[in-house]
Coordinates of C-alpha atoms in Angstrom, one line a residue:
Chain A
M1 CA -140.0 2.8 -2.2
L2 CA -141.2 5.7 -0.2
Q3 CA -144.8 4.1 -0.5
S4 CA -143.9 0.9 1.0
K5 CA -142.0 2.7 3.9
S6 CA -144.9 4.8 5.0
D7 CA -147.0 1.5 4.4
H8 CA -144.6 -0.1 7.3
L9 CA -144.9 2.6 9.5
F10 CA -148.9 2.5 9.1
N11 CA -149.0 -1.2 9.5
A12 CA -146.9 -1.3 12.4
T13 CA -148.6 1.6 14.3
N14 CA -151.9 -0.3 13.5
L15 CA -150.5 -3.5 14.8
F16 CA -149.6 -1.8 18.1
F17 CA -152.6 -0.3 19.1
L18 CA -154.8 -3.4 18.0
T19 CA -152.3 -5.4 20.3
V20 CA -152.9 -2.7 23.2
I21 CA -156.8 -2.8 22.7
G22 CA -156.5 -6.6 22.9
L23 CA -154.4 -6.9 26.1
V24 CA -156.9 -4.3 27.3
T25 CA -159.7 -6.4 26.6
L26 CA -158.3 -9.2 28.3
F27 CA -156.3 -7.9 31.3
P28 CA -159.9 -8.0 33.4
L29 CA -160.4 -11.5 32.6
Y30 CA -156.7 -12.6 33.3
Y31 CA -157.0 -10.8 36.5
V32 CA -160.1 -12.8 37.4
L33 CA -158.6 -16.4 36.9
V34 CA -155.6 -14.8 39.0
V35 CA -157.7 -14.0 41.5
S36 CA -159.9 -17.0 41.6
F37 CA -156.8 -19.5 41.7
S38 CA -155.2 -17.7 44.8
D39 CA -155.3 -18.8 48.2
P40 CA -158.3 -16.8 49.9
A41 CA -156.1 -16.0 53.0
E42 CA -153.2 -15.0 51.1
F43 CA -155.2 -12.7 48.6
I44 CA -156.6 -10.9 51.7
R45 CA -153.3 -10.2 53.2
N46 CA -151.6 -9.4 49.9
K47 CA -154.6 -7.9 48.1
A48 CA -153.9 -7.4 44.0
T49 CA -150.9 -9.4 42.7
L50 CA -150.7 -9.9 38.9
F51 CA -149.7 -13.7 39.4
P52 CA -151.0 -15.6 42.6
K53 CA -148.3 -16.0 44.9
K54 CA -150.3 -19.3 46.4
W55 CA -152.2 -20.9 44.2
S56 CA -155.1 -23.0 45.8
L57 CA -158.5 -24.7 44.2
D58 CA -159.9 -23.9 47.7
S59 CA -162.8 -21.4 46.2
Y60 CA -163.6 -23.8 43.4
R61 CA -163.9 -26.7 45.7
Y62 CA -166.1 -25.0 48.3
L63 CA -168.3 -23.3 45.5
L64 CA -168.7 -26.9 43.9
S65 CA -169.9 -28.2 47.3
T66 CA -172.6 -25.8 47.9
D67 CA -176.0 -26.9 46.9
S68 CA -177.1 -23.7 46.0
F69 CA -174.6 -22.9 43.4
I70 CA -175.0 -26.3 41.8
R71 CA -178.7 -25.9 42.0
A72 CA -178.8 -22.4 40.3
M73 CA -176.1 -24.1 37.5
G74 CA -178.8 -26.5 37.0
N75 CA -181.5 -24.0 36.4
S76 CA -179.7 -22.0 33.8
A77 CA -178.4 -25.0 31.9
F78 CA -181.9 -26.6 31.8
L79 CA -183.1 -22.8 30.8
A80 CA -180.2 -22.8 28.1
T81 CA -180.9 -26.2 26.2
V82 CA -184.7 -26.0 26.5
G83 CA -185.2 -22.8 25.8
T84 CA -182.7 -22.8 22.8
V85 CA -184.5 -25.6 21.5
F86 CA -188.0 -24.1 22.0
S87 CA -186.9 -21.0 20.5
L88 CA -185.4 -22.4 17.2
F89 CA -188.5 -24.5 16.5
V90 CA -190.9 -21.5 16.7
T91 CA -188.3 -19.2 14.9
S92 CA -187.6 -21.5 12.2
C93 CA -191.3 -22.6 11.6
L94 CA -192.8 -19.2 11.3
S95 CA -189.7 -17.5 9.1
Y96 CA -190.4 -20.6 6.9
A97 CA -193.7 -20.1 6.4
L98 CA -193.4 -16.3 6.0
S99 CA -190.5 -17.1 3.0
R100 CA -193.3 -18.7 1.0
R101 CA -194.7 -15.9 -1.4
R102 CA -198.0 -17.8 -1.9
L103 CA -199.0 -17.9 1.7
Q104 CA -202.0 -15.6 1.9
G105 CA -202.0 -12.9 4.9
R106 CA -198.0 -12.8 4.7
R107 CA -197.6 -9.2 4.4
V108 CA -200.2 -8.6 7.1
M109 CA -198.4 -11.1 9.1
M110 CA -194.8 -9.3 8.5
L111 CA -196.0 -5.9 9.0
L112 CA -197.6 -6.7 12.5
I113 CA -194.1 -8.3 13.4
L114 CA -192.2 -5.8 12.1
L115 CA -194.4 -3.4 14.5
T116 CA -193.6 -5.4 17.6
T117 CA -189.7 -4.5 16.8
L118 CA -190.7 -0.6 17.0
F119 CA -192.8 -0.6 19.9
N120 CA -192.7 -2.1 23.2
P121 CA -195.3 -1.9 26.1
G122 CA -192.6 -1.5 28.9
I123 CA -192.2 -3.7 31.7
I124 CA -195.2 -3.6 33.9
P125 CA -197.8 -5.2 31.2
P126 CA -195.9 -8.1 30.4
Y127 CA -195.5 -8.6 34.2
L128 CA -199.0 -8.4 34.6
L129 CA -199.7 -10.9 31.8
I130 CA -197.0 -13.5 33.1
R131 CA -198.9 -13.0 36.4
D132 CA -202.5 -13.4 35.1
L133 CA -200.8 -16.5 33.4
N134 CA -199.8 -17.9 36.9
L135 CA -196.0 -18.4 35.6
I136 CA -194.6 -16.5 38.6
N137 CA -192.0 -18.7 39.7
S138 CA -192.1 -21.0 37.1
I139 CA -188.7 -21.6 34.6
W140 CA -191.5 -21.0 31.8
S141 CA -191.9 -17.3 32.7
L142 CA -188.0 -17.1 31.5
I143 CA -188.7 -18.9 28.5
L144 CA -192.1 -18.4 27.0
P145 CA -192.0 -14.4 26.7
V146 CA -188.6 -14.6 24.9
L147 CA -189.4 -17.5 22.6
T148 CA -188.7 -15.6 19.5
S149 CA -188.3 -12.1 18.4
G150 CA -189.5 -10.3 15.2
W151 CA -185.8 -9.2 14.5
Y152 CA -184.7 -12.8 14.4
V153 CA -187.7 -14.1 12.4
L154 CA -187.2 -11.4 9.6
L155 CA -183.6 -12.4 9.8
M156 CA -184.6 -16.0 9.4
K157 CA -187.0 -15.4 6.7
G158 CA -184.3 -13.1 4.8
F159 CA -182.0 -16.5 5.0
F160 CA -184.8 -18.6 3.9
D161 CA -185.4 -16.7 0.9
S162 CA -182.2 -17.1 -0.7
I163 CA -183.1 -21.2 -0.9
P164 CA -183.6 -21.7 -4.3
P165 CA -187.5 -22.8 -4.9
S166 CA -186.6 -25.6 -7.2
L167 CA -185.3 -27.7 -4.3
E168 CA -188.8 -27.2 -2.8
E169 CA -190.7 -28.3 -6.0
A170 CA -188.5 -31.2 -6.4
A171 CA -189.3 -32.4 -2.7
R172 CA -193.1 -32.0 -3.3
I173 CA -193.1 -34.0 -6.7
D174 CA -191.4 -36.8 -4.3
G175 CA -194.6 -36.3 -2.2
C176 CA -193.3 -34.1 0.6
N177 CA -196.1 -31.6 2.1
D178 CA -194.9 -28.4 3.6
I179 CA -193.8 -29.7 6.7
G180 CA -192.1 -32.2 5.3
V181 CA -190.3 -29.7 3.0
W182 CA -189.3 -27.9 5.9
W183 CA -187.8 -30.6 7.8
R184 CA -186.4 -32.5 5.2
I185 CA -185.3 -30.1 3.1
I186 CA -184.9 -26.7 4.5
L187 CA -183.9 -27.1 8.1
P188 CA -180.6 -29.6 6.8
L189 CA -180.0 -26.8 4.3
S190 CA -179.7 -24.0 7.1
L191 CA -177.9 -25.7 9.7
P192 CA -175.1 -23.0 9.9
S193 CA -177.6 -20.3 10.2
L194 CA -179.6 -22.4 13.2
A195 CA -176.3 -22.9 14.8
A196 CA -175.8 -19.2 14.6
F197 CA -179.1 -18.1 16.1
G198 CA -179.1 -21.3 18.5
L199 CA -175.9 -20.1 20.1
F200 CA -177.0 -16.8 20.4
Y201 CA -180.2 -17.7 21.8
A202 CA -178.2 -20.1 24.2
V203 CA -176.2 -17.4 25.3
A204 CA -179.2 -15.3 25.9
Y205 CA -180.7 -17.9 28.0
W206 CA -177.8 -18.5 30.0
N207 CA -177.3 -14.8 30.5
T208 CA -180.9 -14.3 31.9
F209 CA -181.0 -12.1 34.7
F210 CA -183.8 -9.3 34.7
T211 CA -186.5 -11.5 33.7
A212 CA -185.6 -13.8 36.6
L213 CA -185.3 -10.9 38.7
L214 CA -189.1 -9.9 37.8
Y215 CA -190.8 -13.4 37.9
I216 CA -188.5 -16.0 39.9
N217 CA -189.0 -15.1 44.0
D218 CA -188.4 -19.0 44.9
F219 CA -184.7 -19.1 45.9
N220 CA -184.7 -22.6 44.7
K221 CA -185.5 -21.7 41.2
Q222 CA -183.3 -18.8 40.6
P223 CA -181.1 -19.1 37.5
L224 CA -177.4 -18.7 37.7
Q225 CA -177.0 -15.0 37.2
V226 CA -179.4 -13.9 40.2
L227 CA -177.1 -16.0 42.2
L228 CA -174.0 -14.3 41.2
Q229 CA -175.9 -11.1 41.8
N230 CA -176.5 -11.8 45.0
M231 CA -173.1 -13.0 45.6
L232 CA -171.0 -10.4 43.7
I233 CA -172.9 -7.3 44.1
D234 CA -175.2 -7.1 47.0
S235 CA -172.5 -7.5 49.4
S236 CA -170.2 -6.0 47.8
T237 CA -168.3 -3.0 49.3
A238 CA -169.7 -0.6 46.7
S239 CA -173.1 -0.1 48.6
G240 CA -171.6 1.3 51.4
G241 CA -168.0 2.0 51.4
T242 CA -165.3 1.3 54.1
A243 CA -167.5 0.3 56.7
A244 CA -169.6 -2.1 54.7
A245 CA -165.9 -3.6 53.7
E246 CA -164.7 -4.6 57.1
M247 CA -168.1 -5.8 57.9
T248 CA -167.8 -8.2 54.7
A249 CA -164.2 -9.4 55.9
E250 CA -165.6 -10.4 59.3
Q251 CA -168.9 -11.8 58.2
Q252 CA -167.1 -14.2 56.4
I253 CA -169.4 -13.1 53.2
P254 CA -168.1 -14.4 50.4
S255 CA -164.4 -13.4 49.6
E256 CA -163.1 -12.0 46.4
T257 CA -161.5 -15.6 45.5
L258 CA -164.7 -16.9 46.3
K259 CA -166.5 -14.6 43.8
M260 CA -164.2 -14.7 41.2
A261 CA -164.2 -18.5 41.0
A262 CA -167.8 -18.4 40.7
V263 CA -167.5 -16.0 37.6
V264 CA -165.1 -18.2 36.2
I265 CA -167.5 -21.1 36.3
A266 CA -170.3 -19.1 35.0
T267 CA -168.1 -18.0 32.0
I268 CA -167.0 -21.7 31.0
P269 CA -170.2 -22.6 29.3
I270 CA -169.6 -19.6 27.2
L271 CA -166.1 -20.2 26.6
M272 CA -166.8 -23.8 25.7
V273 CA -169.3 -22.6 22.8
Y274 CA -167.3 -19.5 22.0
P275 CA -165.4 -21.3 19.0
F276 CA -168.5 -22.6 17.3
L277 CA -170.1 -19.1 17.9
Q278 CA -167.3 -17.4 16.3
K279 CA -167.3 -19.8 13.3
H280 CA -171.2 -19.2 12.7
F281 CA -172.0 -15.6 14.1
A282 CA -170.9 -13.3 11.5
K283 CA -172.9 -15.2 9.0
G284 CA -175.7 -15.0 11.4
A285 CA -175.5 -11.7 12.3
M286 CA -175.2 -10.6 8.6
V287 CA -178.3 -12.8 7.6
G288 CA -180.4 -10.4 5.6
S289 CA -179.3 -7.7 7.5
V290 CA -177.0 -5.8 5.1
K291 CA -177.9 -5.3 1.5
E292 CA -175.7 -5.2 -1.2
Chain B
M1 CA -241.2 3.7 -17.2
P2 CA -239.1 1.1 -19.1
S3 CA -235.7 2.8 -18.6
Q4 CA -236.3 2.5 -14.9
M5 CA -237.0 -0.9 -15.4
D6 CA -233.8 -1.4 -17.3
T7 CA -231.7 0.2 -14.7
A8 CA -233.5 -2.0 -11.5
A9 CA -232.5 -4.9 -13.9
K10 CA -229.1 -3.6 -14.4
R11 CA -228.7 -3.1 -10.6
K12 CA -229.9 -6.6 -9.9
I13 CA -227.9 -8.1 -12.7
E14 CA -224.5 -5.9 -11.2
S15 CA -225.6 -6.8 -7.8
V16 CA -225.4 -10.7 -8.3
Y17 CA -222.4 -10.3 -10.6
R18 CA -220.4 -8.5 -7.5
K19 CA -221.5 -11.2 -5.3
S20 CA -220.6 -14.1 -7.1
L21 CA -217.1 -12.1 -7.6
A22 CA -216.8 -11.8 -3.9
A23 CA -217.7 -15.6 -3.4
E24 CA -215.0 -16.6 -6.1
R25 CA -212.4 -14.1 -4.2
R26 CA -213.6 -16.1 -0.9
R27 CA -213.6 -19.2 -2.3
N28 CA -209.7 -18.4 -3.8
I29 CA -208.5 -17.3 -0.3
W30 CA -210.3 -20.3 1.2
N31 CA -208.7 -22.4 -1.4
G32 CA -205.2 -21.1 -0.8
V33 CA -205.5 -21.3 3.0
K34 CA -206.8 -25.1 2.5
R35 CA -203.2 -25.5 0.2
D36 CA -201.2 -23.9 2.4
R37 CA -203.0 -25.5 5.6
F38 CA -199.7 -27.0 6.6
L39 CA -197.5 -24.1 6.2
Y40 CA -200.2 -22.4 8.7
L41 CA -199.9 -24.9 10.8
L42 CA -196.0 -24.2 11.0
A43 CA -196.7 -20.6 11.5
L44 CA -199.0 -21.2 14.2
P45 CA -196.8 -21.7 17.2
G46 CA -195.0 -18.2 16.4
I47 CA -198.2 -16.6 15.8
V48 CA -199.6 -17.5 18.8
F49 CA -196.4 -16.1 20.5
F50 CA -196.7 -13.0 19.1
I51 CA -200.2 -12.1 19.5
L52 CA -199.9 -13.5 23.2
F53 CA -196.5 -11.9 24.5
K54 CA -196.5 -8.9 22.1
Y55 CA -200.0 -7.8 21.5
V56 CA -202.0 -8.9 24.7
P57 CA -199.3 -6.8 26.7
M58 CA -200.0 -3.9 24.2
W59 CA -203.7 -3.9 25.4
G60 CA -202.2 -3.7 28.9
I61 CA -201.0 -0.2 28.7
V62 CA -204.8 0.7 29.0
I63 CA -204.1 0.5 32.9
S64 CA -201.9 3.7 32.7
F65 CA -205.4 5.7 32.2
Q66 CA -207.1 4.0 35.3
D67 CA -206.5 3.6 38.6
Y68 CA -205.7 -0.5 38.5
S69 CA -206.7 -2.4 41.1
P70 CA -205.0 -5.8 40.7
Y71 CA -208.3 -7.1 42.7
Q72 CA -210.6 -5.6 40.4
G73 CA -208.7 -6.2 37.1
M74 CA -208.4 -4.4 33.9
W75 CA -212.2 -4.5 33.1
A76 CA -213.4 -3.0 36.2
S77 CA -211.0 -0.5 37.4
S78 CA -211.6 3.0 37.3
W79 CA -210.8 5.3 34.3
V80 CA -208.7 8.1 35.6
G81 CA -207.9 9.7 31.8
F82 CA -204.2 11.3 31.8
K83 CA -203.8 11.9 35.3
H84 CA -200.8 9.5 35.6
Y85 CA -199.3 11.1 32.9
I86 CA -199.8 14.7 34.1
R87 CA -198.5 13.6 37.7
F88 CA -195.2 12.4 35.7
F89 CA -194.7 15.4 33.9
S90 CA -195.2 17.6 37.0
N91 CA -193.1 15.4 38.8
P92 CA -189.4 16.8 39.5
D93 CA -188.6 13.1 39.0
F94 CA -189.0 13.4 35.5
L95 CA -186.5 15.8 34.8
I96 CA -184.1 14.0 36.7
L97 CA -184.8 10.7 35.0
F98 CA -184.5 12.4 31.5
R99 CA -181.6 14.2 32.3
N100 CA -179.8 10.8 33.3
T101 CA -180.9 9.3 30.5
M102 CA -180.0 11.4 28.1
A103 CA -176.7 12.1 29.6
I104 CA -175.8 8.5 29.5
N105 CA -176.9 8.3 25.8
L106 CA -175.3 11.0 24.8
L107 CA -172.2 9.9 26.4
S108 CA -172.7 6.6 24.4
L109 CA -173.5 8.4 21.0
I110 CA -170.5 10.4 21.3
F111 CA -167.7 8.2 22.7
F112 CA -169.2 4.4 22.0
F113 CA -170.9 5.0 18.7
P114 CA -167.7 5.8 16.5
L115 CA -165.5 3.5 18.4
P116 CA -166.2 -0.1 16.4
I117 CA -166.1 1.9 13.0
L118 CA -162.5 2.9 13.8
L119 CA -161.8 -0.5 15.4
S120 CA -163.2 -1.9 12.2
V121 CA -161.2 0.0 10.0
M122 CA -158.3 -1.0 11.8
M123 CA -158.7 -4.6 11.7
N124 CA -159.4 -4.3 8.0
E125 CA -156.2 -3.0 7.5
L126 CA -154.5 -5.8 9.4
R127 CA -152.3 -7.7 6.5
G128 CA -151.5 -11.0 8.5
N129 CA -154.8 -13.4 8.7
K130 CA -154.0 -15.2 12.0
F131 CA -153.6 -12.1 14.2
R132 CA -156.6 -10.5 12.7
K133 CA -158.5 -14.0 13.7
T134 CA -156.9 -13.6 17.3
I135 CA -157.9 -10.1 17.3
Q136 CA -161.4 -10.7 16.5
S137 CA -161.8 -13.5 18.8
I138 CA -160.5 -11.6 21.7
V139 CA -162.6 -8.1 21.2
Y140 CA -165.8 -10.3 20.4
L141 CA -165.4 -11.9 23.8
P142 CA -166.6 -9.3 26.1
H143 CA -169.9 -9.3 24.5
F144 CA -171.1 -12.7 25.5
L145 CA -170.3 -12.2 29.4
S146 CA -173.5 -11.2 31.3
W147 CA -174.0 -7.9 33.2
V148 CA -174.0 -9.4 36.4
I149 CA -170.2 -10.5 35.5
I150 CA -169.1 -7.5 34.0
V151 CA -170.2 -5.5 37.0
G152 CA -168.7 -7.9 39.1
I153 CA -165.5 -7.8 37.3
T154 CA -166.0 -3.9 37.6
F155 CA -165.7 -4.0 41.4
L156 CA -163.1 -6.2 41.5
L157 CA -161.1 -3.7 39.8
L158 CA -162.2 -0.4 41.1
S159 CA -163.5 -1.0 44.8
T160 CA -161.7 0.8 47.4
G161 CA -161.0 -1.8 49.3
E162 CA -159.5 -4.6 47.1
G163 CA -159.9 -3.2 43.7
I164 CA -156.6 -3.5 42.0
I165 CA -156.4 -0.1 40.3
N166 CA -156.8 1.5 43.7
Q167 CA -153.8 -0.6 45.0
L168 CA -151.7 0.7 42.2
L169 CA -152.6 4.1 42.9
V170 CA -151.6 3.6 46.6
A171 CA -148.5 1.7 45.5
A172 CA -147.6 4.8 43.3
G173 CA -148.0 7.3 46.2
L174 CA -151.3 8.6 45.1
N175 CA -155.0 8.7 46.6
K176 CA -157.7 6.0 46.5
I177 CA -160.1 7.1 44.0
D178 CA -163.8 6.1 45.2
F179 CA -165.1 5.4 41.2
L180 CA -168.2 3.4 42.4
T181 CA -169.3 5.5 45.1
N182 CA -168.8 8.9 43.4
P183 CA -171.6 10.4 41.4
N184 CA -168.9 12.4 39.1
Y185 CA -167.6 9.0 37.8
F186 CA -171.0 7.4 37.3
W187 CA -171.7 8.2 33.6
G188 CA -168.4 7.8 32.6
L189 CA -168.0 4.2 34.4
L190 CA -171.0 3.1 32.3
T191 CA -169.7 4.5 29.1
V192 CA -166.3 2.8 29.6
Q193 CA -168.3 -0.6 30.3
S194 CA -170.3 -0.3 27.3
I195 CA -167.2 0.1 25.5
W196 CA -165.3 -2.8 26.9
K197 CA -168.2 -4.9 26.5
D198 CA -169.3 -4.3 23.0
A199 CA -167.2 -2.2 21.1
G200 CA -165.4 -5.3 20.0
W201 CA -168.8 -6.8 18.9
G202 CA -170.2 -3.7 17.0
T203 CA -167.5 -4.3 14.4
V204 CA -169.3 -7.6 13.1
L205 CA -171.2 -5.7 10.6
F206 CA -168.7 -3.1 9.7
L207 CA -166.3 -5.7 8.8
A208 CA -168.6 -7.8 7.0
A209 CA -169.8 -4.7 4.8
M210 CA -166.3 -3.8 4.2
A211 CA -165.4 -7.3 2.9
G212 CA -167.9 -6.9 0.4
I213 CA -166.1 -3.7 -1.0
D214 CA -164.5 -4.5 -4.4
P215 CA -160.6 -4.7 -3.7
Q216 CA -160.4 -3.3 -7.7
L217 CA -160.9 -0.1 -6.1
N218 CA -158.2 -0.1 -3.7
E219 CA -156.1 -1.1 -6.6
A220 CA -157.1 1.4 -8.9
A221 CA -156.7 4.0 -5.9
K222 CA -153.4 2.9 -5.2
I223 CA -152.2 3.0 -8.9
D224 CA -153.2 6.9 -8.9
G225 CA -151.1 7.4 -6.0
A226 CA -153.5 7.4 -2.9
G227 CA -152.2 6.4 0.2
R228 CA -153.3 4.1 3.1
F229 CA -155.5 6.9 4.6
R230 CA -156.8 8.3 1.4
Q231 CA -157.9 4.7 0.7
I232 CA -159.6 4.7 4.0
W233 CA -161.4 7.8 3.6
H234 CA -162.6 7.4 -0.1
I235 CA -163.1 3.6 -0.2
T236 CA -163.5 1.9 3.0
L237 CA -165.8 4.6 5.0
P238 CA -168.3 5.3 1.6
G239 CA -168.1 1.6 1.5
I240 CA -169.9 1.2 5.0
R241 CA -171.7 4.3 5.2
S242 CA -175.5 2.9 4.7
V243 CA -174.7 0.2 7.4
V244 CA -173.3 3.4 9.6
I245 CA -176.6 5.1 9.1
I246 CA -178.8 2.2 9.6
L247 CA -177.2 1.7 13.0
L248 CA -177.4 5.3 13.6
I249 CA -181.2 5.3 13.2
L250 CA -181.4 2.4 15.3
R251 CA -179.3 3.8 18.0
I252 CA -181.2 7.0 18.1
G253 CA -184.6 4.9 18.2
H254 CA -183.2 3.5 21.3
I255 CA -182.0 7.1 23.0
M256 CA -184.8 6.9 25.9
D257 CA -183.5 2.8 26.6
V258 CA -180.6 2.5 29.2
G259 CA -179.3 -0.7 29.4
F260 CA -181.9 -1.7 32.4
E261 CA -179.2 -4.4 33.8
Q262 CA -176.2 -2.1 33.3
V263 CA -177.8 0.6 35.5
F264 CA -179.4 -1.3 38.3
L265 CA -176.5 -3.6 39.1
M266 CA -174.3 -0.6 38.9
M267 CA -176.8 1.7 41.1
N268 CA -176.1 2.2 44.8
G269 CA -177.3 4.7 47.2
A270 CA -174.5 7.2 46.8
V271 CA -175.0 7.4 43.1
S272 CA -178.8 7.4 42.6
E273 CA -179.3 10.8 42.0
V274 CA -177.3 10.1 38.6
A275 CA -178.0 6.8 38.1
D276 CA -182.0 6.6 38.2
V277 CA -183.4 6.1 34.5
F278 CA -186.9 5.1 33.2
D279 CA -186.6 1.7 33.5
T280 CA -185.0 1.5 37.0
Y281 CA -187.8 4.0 37.9
V282 CA -190.5 1.7 36.6
Y283 CA -189.2 -1.4 38.1
R284 CA -189.0 0.4 41.7
L285 CA -192.4 2.2 41.5
G286 CA -194.3 -0.7 39.8
I287 CA -192.8 -3.9 40.8
K288 CA -191.3 -3.1 44.4
Q289 CA -194.0 -0.4 45.5
G290 CA -197.1 -1.6 43.6
Q291 CA -197.7 2.0 41.7
L292 CA -198.8 -0.2 38.4
S293 CA -200.9 2.6 36.9
F294 CA -198.4 5.2 37.1
S295 CA -195.4 3.1 36.2
T296 CA -197.0 1.8 33.1
A297 CA -197.8 5.5 32.1
V298 CA -193.9 6.2 32.6
G299 CA -193.1 3.0 30.5
V300 CA -195.4 4.0 28.0
F301 CA -194.5 7.5 27.6
K302 CA -190.7 6.2 27.0
S303 CA -191.7 3.5 24.6
V304 CA -194.0 6.2 22.6
V305 CA -191.0 8.6 22.5
G306 CA -188.6 6.0 21.2
L307 CA -191.2 5.1 18.6
I308 CA -191.6 8.5 17.1
L309 CA -187.6 9.0 17.4
V310 CA -187.2 5.9 15.4
I311 CA -189.5 6.7 12.4
G312 CA -188.2 10.3 12.5
A313 CA -184.8 9.3 11.9
N314 CA -185.5 6.8 9.4
K315 CA -187.4 9.7 7.2
L316 CA -184.8 11.7 7.8
A317 CA -182.3 8.9 6.5
K318 CA -184.5 8.6 3.5
K319 CA -184.9 12.0 2.6
F320 CA -180.7 12.0 2.5
G321 CA -181.1 9.2 -0.1
E322 CA -180.4 6.2 2.3
E323 CA -182.1 3.1 2.5
G324 CA -183.1 3.5 6.2
V325 CA -184.3 0.5 8.2
Y326 CA -187.7 -0.4 7.0

């Protein structure tokens, strides 16, 4: 009896704290939504409210009518889809080859891949490489250098290791070569894992910012995150205190409502894939990483 | 004489034999390569990727020993030895960068690192499945938002003009706080941001490790009269020990890294003294001002220290009987 009483207390306290944590996590996102749906003029007059006094879709309407925003969305969408397909292709091909124990030179290749996860040459040498390859201002400069990573290759290889070899042998007897085995047997069997990695790649490509800052100068080729940076941060009040804030209001630099509408639109694709992500990522993140 | 002939003949036989062995081995290797040609074909794009985008840039670090000129290229630029390294270490910037990097990372190690462990223990103790799923979805979510968006949201909440926190402070009769431009708040602000973004996501691995703990252990402990706290202390926490150690090693290996995007986006003139870290410095001097050799040296210094730390931490972990990362 005593035991269950303390159990109840434990559960209640636990539930309470986790609820608070959940609310703290959600509040900023909720507030972004509120601001984005507020009437711009009304928001400037009343500033913070926890619920919009006057609903308005003006910010969204304005944003979606500007070419630059639509173009940046398009650039990021291209990046996320094409980049993800290429990344999955390269990662799974290499991981599968490395998962075959009979492959000669396998140990050396894996060691060399592991080394790349331990040491990176910094920012400048890759920048010079991209410049020498004439990829500055090309969207491929945001895809090729991050096609895959040592971690992902080793993780996916760990996953392929767990597929029983008898399946491969059966396919071989039916006349498949290695590429056939990979395409017809291994990939279909690893769809959940591919989904997990694919979604990680897609999110990373969608959120590409730093490499775009380095490699893309052409305004028309900028992905969404760089445009967002220009909107949200460059013109923000943080850089110069109140004087800048007044200037901002006068010059009609994006209002808070417009900024937050941009944040919401930029987040929608992530929220759309999120349910799928949730289903698979625990598996994807776990693949080969926890030894039991 | 005859014995000499013998040894000469023996030697000759031996060398023929050895040659044929080597030839045989070569033939075997070649046969293996021929047999697995499709596997090599599959591996090819990835191998090309690693050579071109990981190993070619490693060559690029030679420019940190040169006075690199983009017009002359890596082959023709003049060699200057450790000049850029010496200049960097004797530069007062070095100490500032080092201090800022260490401060931000130590704060993260003390405040950020334990939180996912605590959070996953709390979530693991949840009895209702539905609430657990909901809370997981919520705390994982911010991880997938970009730093640009998170910094944008920070400004929305904290700016002195329109920020809701300052509005609330004023409404409560208090003074506004200039969170974003006061250097005293900068490191703390970064830590809070990181916690909001990634503490939830950090629970994924721990929860998975906890799911692997045999529930019979808990049953047995319960029969022995262990309460919830004692079960956590004696069963759950030891059960995730190796995962904690692996993550700690990785964390220590990255102690010279501060998320570039976060600092870069949060930085402004008023806080640059406490905000500048190695990566932002390399970006500014290298990309913006074109001091390519010097900023490469800074980057190499950072990477070498990181490499030494991760190898050291891994060795230490193995010494204490843990598995380590590799």
